[in-house]
mmCIF file of C-alpha atoms in Angstrom:
data_model
loop_
_atom_site.group_PDB
_atom_site.id
_atom_site.type_symbol
_atom_site.label_atom_id
_atom_site.label_comp_id
_atom_site.label_asym_id
_atom_site.label_seq_id
_atom_site.Cartn_x
_atom_site.Cartn_y
_atom_site.Cartn_z
ATOM 1 C CA MET A 1 -2.647 73.533 151.929
ATOM 2 C CA THR A 2 -3.685 70.440 153.716
ATOM 3 C CA SER A 3 -2.425 67.223 152.234
ATOM 4 C CA LEU A 4 -4.881 64.290 152.166
ATOM 5 C CA SER A 5 -3.482 60.822 152.000
ATOM 6 C CA LYS A 6 -5.374 57.638 151.242
ATOM 7 C CA LYS A 7 -5.122 54.862 153.782
ATOM 8 C CA PRO A 8 -4.993 51.366 152.467
ATOM 9 C CA TYR A 9 -7.843 49.077 153.534
ATOM 10 C CA ALA A 10 -6.932 46.976 156.517
ATOM 11 C CA ASN A 11 -6.798 43.260 155.906
ATOM 12 C CA THR A 12 -8.232 41.582 158.980
ATOM 13 C CA GLY A 13 -7.938 38.113 157.533
ATOM 14 C CA ARG A 14 -11.623 37.307 158.226
ATOM 15 C CA VAL A 15 -13.496 35.378 155.546
ATOM 16 C CA ILE A 16 -17.284 35.731 155.294
ATOM 17 C CA ALA A 17 -18.793 32.603 153.835
ATOM 18 C CA ILE A 18 -21.972 32.910 151.757
ATOM 19 C CA LYS A 19 -24.420 30.170 152.647
ATOM 20 C CA PRO A 20 -25.787 28.510 149.522
ATOM 21 C CA ILE A 21 -29.537 28.708 149.033
ATOM 22 C CA GLU A 22 -31.085 25.254 149.185
ATOM 23 C CA LYS A 23 -33.351 25.202 146.180
ATOM 24 C CA ASN A 24 -33.759 21.465 145.867
ATOM 25 C CA GLU A 25 -36.251 21.108 148.737
ATOM 26 C CA VAL A 26 -38.457 23.953 147.477
ATOM 27 C CA THR A 27 -38.225 22.729 143.886
ATOM 28 C CA ASP A 28 -39.119 19.151 144.884
ATOM 29 C CA GLU A 29 -42.097 20.336 146.928
ATOM 30 C CA LYS A 30 -43.437 22.413 144.040
ATOM 31 C CA LYS A 31 -42.844 19.538 141.655
ATOM 32 C CA ASN A 32 -44.765 17.127 143.944
ATOM 33 C CA GLN A 33 -47.640 19.594 144.179
ATOM 34 C CA ALA A 34 -47.685 19.965 140.401
ATOM 35 C CA ASP A 35 -47.610 16.183 139.927
ATOM 36 C CA GLU A 36 -50.465 15.735 142.413
ATOM 37 C CA HIS A 37 -52.496 18.394 140.586
ATOM 38 C CA LEU A 38 -51.890 16.645 137.253
ATOM 39 C CA VAL A 39 -52.993 13.279 138.715
ATOM 40 C CA LYS A 40 -56.239 14.796 140.060
ATOM 41 C CA GLN A 41 -56.850 16.557 136.743
ATOM 42 C CA LYS A 42 -56.285 13.280 134.877
ATOM 43 C CA GLN A 43 -58.769 11.473 137.174
ATOM 44 C CA LEU A 44 -61.433 14.105 136.533
ATOM 45 C CA GLU A 45 -60.807 13.913 132.768
ATOM 46 C CA ASP A 46 -61.123 10.095 132.868
ATOM 47 C CA LEU A 47 -64.436 10.359 134.733
ATOM 48 C CA GLU A 48 -65.763 12.870 132.217
ATOM 49 C CA LYS A 49 -64.747 10.562 129.347
ATOM 50 C CA ALA A 50 -66.486 7.618 131.064
ATOM 51 C CA ILE A 51 -69.692 9.656 131.416
ATOM 52 C CA GLU A 52 -69.574 10.656 127.739
ATOM 53 C CA ALA A 53 -68.985 7.017 126.745
ATOM 54 C CA ALA A 54 -71.965 5.900 128.850
ATOM 55 C CA LYS A 55 -74.189 8.548 127.240
ATOM 56 C CA LYS A 56 -73.056 7.470 123.780
ATOM 57 C CA LYS A 57 -73.725 3.818 124.638
ATOM 58 C CA GLN A 58 -77.198 4.705 125.885
ATOM 59 C CA ALA A 59 -77.995 6.542 122.635
ATOM 60 C CA GLU A 60 -76.791 3.543 120.626
ATOM 61 C CA ILE A 61 -78.961 1.161 122.679
ATOM 62 C CA VAL A 62 -82.037 3.350 122.285
ATOM 63 C CA GLU A 63 -81.483 3.731 118.544
ATOM 64 C CA ALA A 64 -80.887 -0.011 118.070
ATOM 65 C CA THR A 65 -84.045 -0.861 120.016
ATOM 66 C CA LYS A 66 -86.105 1.609 117.977
ATOM 67 C CA GLU A 67 -84.813 0.029 114.786
ATOM 68 C CA GLU A 68 -85.680 -3.442 116.117
ATOM 69 C CA ILE A 69 -89.217 -2.355 116.987
ATOM 70 C CA SER A 70 -89.646 -0.735 113.550
ATOM 71 C CA SER A 71 -88.415 -3.940 111.935
ATOM 72 C CA LEU A 72 -90.894 -6.026 113.967
ATOM 73 C CA ARG A 73 -93.714 -3.710 112.955
ATOM 74 C CA ALA A 74 -92.758 -3.952 109.289
ATOM 75 C CA THR A 75 -92.559 -7.740 109.527
ATOM 76 C CA TRP A 76 -95.951 -7.842 111.198
ATOM 77 C CA GLU A 77 -97.525 -5.723 108.457
ATOM 78 C CA GLU A 78 -96.167 -8.152 105.873
ATOM 79 C CA GLU A 79 -97.505 -11.144 107.828
ATOM 80 C CA LYS A 80 -100.846 -9.428 108.239
ATOM 81 C CA GLN A 81 -101.136 -8.979 104.476
ATOM 82 C CA VAL A 82 -100.187 -12.655 103.912
ATOM 83 C CA ILE A 83 -102.781 -13.781 106.470
ATOM 84 C CA GLU A 84 -105.485 -11.697 104.821
ATOM 85 C CA ASN A 85 -104.605 -13.132 101.429
ATOM 86 C CA GLU A 86 -104.645 -16.678 102.810
ATOM 87 C CA ALA A 87 -108.019 -16.078 104.402
ATOM 88 C CA TYR A 88 -109.354 -14.799 101.111
ATOM 89 C CA GLN A 89 -108.020 -17.804 99.198
ATOM 90 C CA LYS A 90 -109.496 -20.226 101.744
ATOM 91 C CA GLY A 91 -112.838 -18.489 101.491
ATOM 92 C CA TYR A 92 -112.695 -18.700 97.746
ATOM 93 C CA THR A 93 -111.713 -22.387 97.674
ATOM 94 C CA ASN A 94 -113.624 -23.970 100.576
ATOM 95 C CA GLY A 95 -116.521 -21.669 100.920
ATOM 96 C CA PHE A 96 -116.633 -18.131 102.218
ATOM 97 C CA THR A 97 -117.895 -18.959 105.739
ATOM 98 C CA LYS A 98 -115.368 -21.678 106.535
ATOM 99 C CA GLY A 99 -112.508 -19.736 104.958
ATOM 100 C CA GLU A 100 -113.434 -16.644 106.915
ATOM 101 C CA GLU A 101 -113.432 -18.570 110.216
ATOM 102 C CA ASP A 102 -110.099 -20.275 109.525
ATOM 103 C CA GLY A 103 -108.533 -17.071 108.336
ATOM 104 C CA TYR A 104 -109.740 -15.143 111.361
ATOM 105 C CA ARG A 105 -108.413 -17.825 113.724
ATOM 106 C CA SER A 106 -104.993 -17.830 112.062
ATOM 107 C CA TYR A 107 -104.983 -14.047 111.982
ATOM 108 C CA HIS A 108 -105.805 -13.854 115.681
ATOM 109 C CA GLU A 109 -103.069 -16.332 116.669
ATOM 110 C CA LYS A 110 -100.409 -14.450 114.754
ATOM 111 C CA LEU A 111 -101.663 -11.166 116.137
ATOM 112 C CA VAL A 112 -101.217 -12.485 119.706
ATOM 113 C CA LYS A 113 -97.722 -13.690 118.845
ATOM 114 C CA ALA A 114 -96.780 -10.338 117.335
ATOM 115 C CA ASN A 115 -98.048 -8.508 120.414
ATOM 116 C CA GLU A 116 -95.936 -10.774 122.627
ATOM 117 C CA ILE A 117 -92.832 -9.971 120.563
ATOM 118 C CA MET A 118 -93.554 -6.252 120.725
ATOM 119 C CA GLU A 119 -94.031 -6.395 124.511
ATOM 120 C CA THR A 120 -90.756 -8.301 124.947
ATOM 121 C CA ALA A 121 -88.919 -5.735 122.808
ATOM 122 C CA ARG A 122 -90.413 -2.883 124.836
ATOM 123 C CA LYS A 123 -89.397 -4.432 128.163
ATOM 124 C CA THR A 124 -85.871 -5.067 126.852
ATOM 125 C CA HIS A 125 -85.650 -1.480 125.686
ATOM 126 C CA ASP A 126 -86.831 -0.123 129.061
ATOM 127 C CA ARG A 127 -84.427 -2.374 130.978
ATOM 128 C CA LEU A 128 -81.414 -1.347 128.896
ATOM 129 C CA VAL A 129 -82.252 2.352 129.055
ATOM 130 C CA MET A 130 -82.819 2.151 132.826
ATOM 131 C CA ALA A 131 -79.459 0.438 133.341
ATOM 132 C CA SER A 132 -77.636 3.019 131.241
ATOM 133 C CA GLU A 133 -79.388 5.906 133.039
ATOM 134 C CA GLU A 134 -78.356 4.492 136.432
ATOM 135 C CA THR A 135 -74.786 4.100 135.194
ATOM 136 C CA ILE A 136 -74.698 7.747 134.115
ATOM 137 C CA VAL A 137 -76.053 8.842 137.513
ATOM 138 C CA GLU A 138 -73.401 6.813 139.369
ATOM 139 C CA LEU A 139 -70.576 8.128 137.174
ATOM 140 C CA GLY A 140 -71.858 11.672 137.594
ATOM 141 C CA MET A 141 -72.011 11.278 141.380
ATOM 142 C CA LYS A 142 -68.453 9.930 141.524
ATOM 143 C CA SER A 143 -67.255 12.896 139.490
ATOM 144 C CA ALA A 144 -69.190 15.321 141.727
ATOM 145 C CA GLU A 145 -67.791 13.664 144.863
ATOM 146 C CA LYS A 146 -64.203 14.057 143.657
ATOM 147 C CA ILE A 147 -64.785 17.680 142.668
ATOM 148 C CA LEU A 148 -66.447 18.539 146.007
ATOM 149 C CA ASN A 149 -63.743 16.755 148.014
ATOM 150 C CA LYS A 150 -61.092 18.689 146.111
ATOM 151 C CA LYS A 151 -62.907 21.970 146.794
ATOM 152 C CA LEU A 152 -63.275 21.155 150.500
ATOM 153 C CA GLN A 153 -59.569 20.357 150.733
ATOM 154 C CA GLU A 154 -58.653 23.624 149.019
ATOM 155 C CA GLU A 155 -61.302 25.731 150.815
ATOM 156 C CA PRO A 156 -62.172 24.123 154.191
ATOM 157 C CA SER A 157 -64.530 27.007 155.004
ATOM 158 C CA THR A 158 -66.913 25.581 152.384
ATOM 159 C CA PHE A 159 -67.734 22.863 154.924
ATOM 160 C CA LEU A 160 -69.533 25.469 157.060
ATOM 161 C CA SER A 161 -72.285 25.791 154.438
ATOM 162 C CA LEU A 162 -72.941 22.039 154.728
ATOM 163 C CA VAL A 163 -73.152 22.311 158.504
ATOM 164 C CA GLN A 164 -75.478 25.310 158.264
ATOM 165 C CA ARG A 165 -77.771 23.401 155.927
ATOM 166 C CA VAL A 166 -78.188 20.446 158.281
ATOM 167 C CA MET A 167 -78.539 22.810 161.262
ATOM 168 C CA GLY A 168 -81.436 24.473 159.480
ATOM 169 C CA GLU A 169 -83.347 21.177 159.604
ATOM 170 C CA VAL A 170 -83.305 21.096 163.425
ATOM 171 C CA LYS A 171 -83.380 24.811 164.230
ATOM 172 C CA GLU A 172 -86.661 24.512 166.175
ATOM 173 C CA LEU A 173 -85.312 21.941 168.644
ATOM 174 C CA PRO A 174 -84.470 23.158 172.190
ATOM 175 C CA GLU A 175 -81.146 21.344 172.635
ATOM 176 C CA ILE A 176 -78.646 20.286 169.952
ATOM 177 C CA SER A 177 -75.309 18.452 170.118
ATOM 178 C CA LEU A 178 -73.112 18.804 167.028
ATOM 179 C CA TYR A 179 -70.347 16.204 166.494
ATOM 180 C CA ILE A 180 -67.465 17.044 164.132
ATOM 181 C CA HIS A 181 -64.365 15.249 162.858
ATOM 182 C CA PRO A 182 -61.190 16.514 164.637
ATOM 183 C CA ASP A 183 -59.816 18.075 161.436
ATOM 184 C CA GLN A 184 -62.829 20.401 161.119
ATOM 185 C CA PHE A 185 -63.516 21.008 164.835
ATOM 186 C CA GLU A 186 -61.496 24.230 165.143
ATOM 187 C CA LEU A 187 -63.118 25.684 162.010
ATOM 188 C CA VAL A 188 -66.668 24.895 163.157
ATOM 189 C CA HIS A 189 -66.058 25.867 166.776
ATOM 190 C CA SER A 190 -64.799 29.299 165.662
ATOM 191 C CA GLN A 191 -68.218 29.869 164.038
ATOM 192 C CA ALA A 192 -70.282 28.650 167.026
ATOM 193 C CA GLU A 193 -71.983 32.024 167.563
ATOM 194 C CA GLU A 194 -73.006 32.229 163.919
ATOM 195 C CA LEU A 195 -74.422 28.700 164.074
ATOM 196 C CA GLU A 196 -76.342 29.513 167.257
ATOM 197 C CA ARG A 197 -78.018 32.405 165.463
ATOM 198 C CA LEU A 198 -79.578 29.871 163.081
ATOM 199 C CA LEU A 199 -81.457 28.269 165.986
ATOM 200 C CA ALA A 200 -84.698 29.372 167.577
ATOM 201 C CA LYS A 201 -84.141 30.929 170.999
ATOM 202 C CA PRO A 202 -83.511 29.780 173.663
ATOM 203 C CA ALA A 203 -82.001 26.696 171.985
ATOM 204 C CA LYS A 204 -78.657 25.393 173.270
ATOM 205 C CA LEU A 205 -75.822 24.262 170.989
ATOM 206 C CA ALA A 206 -72.860 22.122 172.084
ATOM 207 C CA ILE A 207 -70.036 21.151 169.692
ATOM 208 C CA TYR A 208 -68.023 17.960 170.271
ATOM 209 C CA ILE A 209 -65.259 15.974 168.553
ATOM 210 C CA ASN A 210 -65.999 12.518 167.190
ATOM 211 C CA GLU A 211 -62.963 10.665 165.799
ATOM 212 C CA ASP A 212 -65.187 7.952 164.286
ATOM 213 C CA LEU A 213 -66.675 10.386 161.767
ATOM 214 C CA ALA A 214 -65.231 10.736 158.287
ATOM 215 C CA PRO A 215 -63.580 14.073 157.416
ATOM 216 C CA PHE A 216 -66.110 16.741 156.383
ATOM 217 C CA SER A 217 -68.935 14.800 158.057
ATOM 218 C CA CYS A 218 -71.085 15.792 161.003
ATOM 219 C CA THR A 219 -73.802 14.337 163.208
ATOM 220 C CA ILE A 220 -76.522 16.159 165.107
ATOM 221 C CA GLU A 221 -78.113 14.608 168.184
ATOM 222 C CA SER A 222 -81.130 15.938 170.067
ATOM 223 C CA PRO A 223 -83.774 14.627 172.457
ATOM 224 C CA PHE A 224 -85.800 13.704 169.355
ATOM 225 C CA GLY A 225 -83.170 11.624 167.564
ATOM 226 C CA LYS A 226 -80.037 11.666 165.421
ATOM 227 C CA LEU A 227 -79.381 13.318 162.050
ATOM 228 C CA ASP A 228 -76.392 12.639 159.798
ATOM 229 C CA GLY A 229 -74.955 15.519 157.809
ATOM 230 C CA GLY A 230 -71.837 16.428 155.877
ATOM 231 C CA LEU A 231 -70.631 15.590 152.405
ATOM 232 C CA ASP A 232 -71.181 11.813 152.318
ATOM 233 C CA SER A 233 -74.780 11.858 153.560
ATOM 234 C CA GLN A 234 -75.770 14.759 151.305
ATOM 235 C CA LEU A 235 -74.239 13.058 148.255
ATOM 236 C CA THR A 236 -76.144 9.884 149.176
ATOM 237 C CA GLU A 237 -79.368 11.883 149.427
ATOM 238 C CA LEU A 238 -78.682 13.522 146.056
ATOM 239 C CA ARG A 239 -77.956 10.124 144.450
ATOM 240 C CA GLU A 240 -81.254 8.698 145.734
ATOM 241 C CA LYS A 241 -83.212 11.692 144.432
ATOM 242 C CA LEU A 242 -81.586 11.468 140.981
ATOM 243 C CA LEU A 243 -82.309 7.731 140.720
ATOM 244 C CA ALA A 244 -85.915 8.311 141.843
ATOM 245 C CA ILE A 245 -86.353 10.966 139.149
ATOM 246 C CA THR A 246 -84.839 8.603 136.553
ATOM 247 C CA HIS A 247 -87.215 5.782 137.518
ATOM 248 C CA GLU A 248 -90.187 8.148 137.494
ATOM 249 C CA GLU A 249 -89.333 9.444 134.029
ATOM 250 C CA MET A 250 -88.978 5.890 132.735
ATOM 251 C CA GLY A 251 -92.375 4.998 134.222
ATOM 252 C CA ASN A 252 -94.032 7.901 132.425
ATOM 253 C CA GLU A 253 -92.678 6.965 129.006
#
């Protein structure tokens, strides 16, 4: 029978050190990202609260003005009744013809005055409502700008849809130069073929870097002129359209 013996493990004297995992840097980075997200979320919440406050203020102004106009109308009805009674008394005392003339004159003067008060109240109402509407538009645009900027930062490819939109406005031109901020140049340049397909053939498209542009902005130049595109210009266009609609609605009331 074969005898098996166990050999003791050899002790080489070599120590293998285990390198500690550095968690602090990763933890700090995640914490900073979380803090930044909370700050942005708080800013959006503050903007939403400001918009709600502006809407509430507008409703209060409108309601207060309506109450003022109703009060003026009620006061005028009372004055009208007093004037009619005075005219009747004057006709009774001094003779119907003279009393009627005096009463009519007094009635007419007070009627003019009441109309002036009503017109002043209406103009005040329109001015206050217009101001509150414009405030709501501006607050809404600021909120939209922050949301869109956040989306563009998180998903840079979204910028391509803005570029495609402005390219669609000049697709019939024979030669187009597209200027992009350096941060978005690589993204846009990688989609050059897709952008060229938006143009009428045989149009030529050249893409350049322009450091003077704001991030997520673009400019198109052609033999027929220059066209600004990107987030800022499109938000400006949207703001102007919203204000125009607000003014038009106020004019129709």
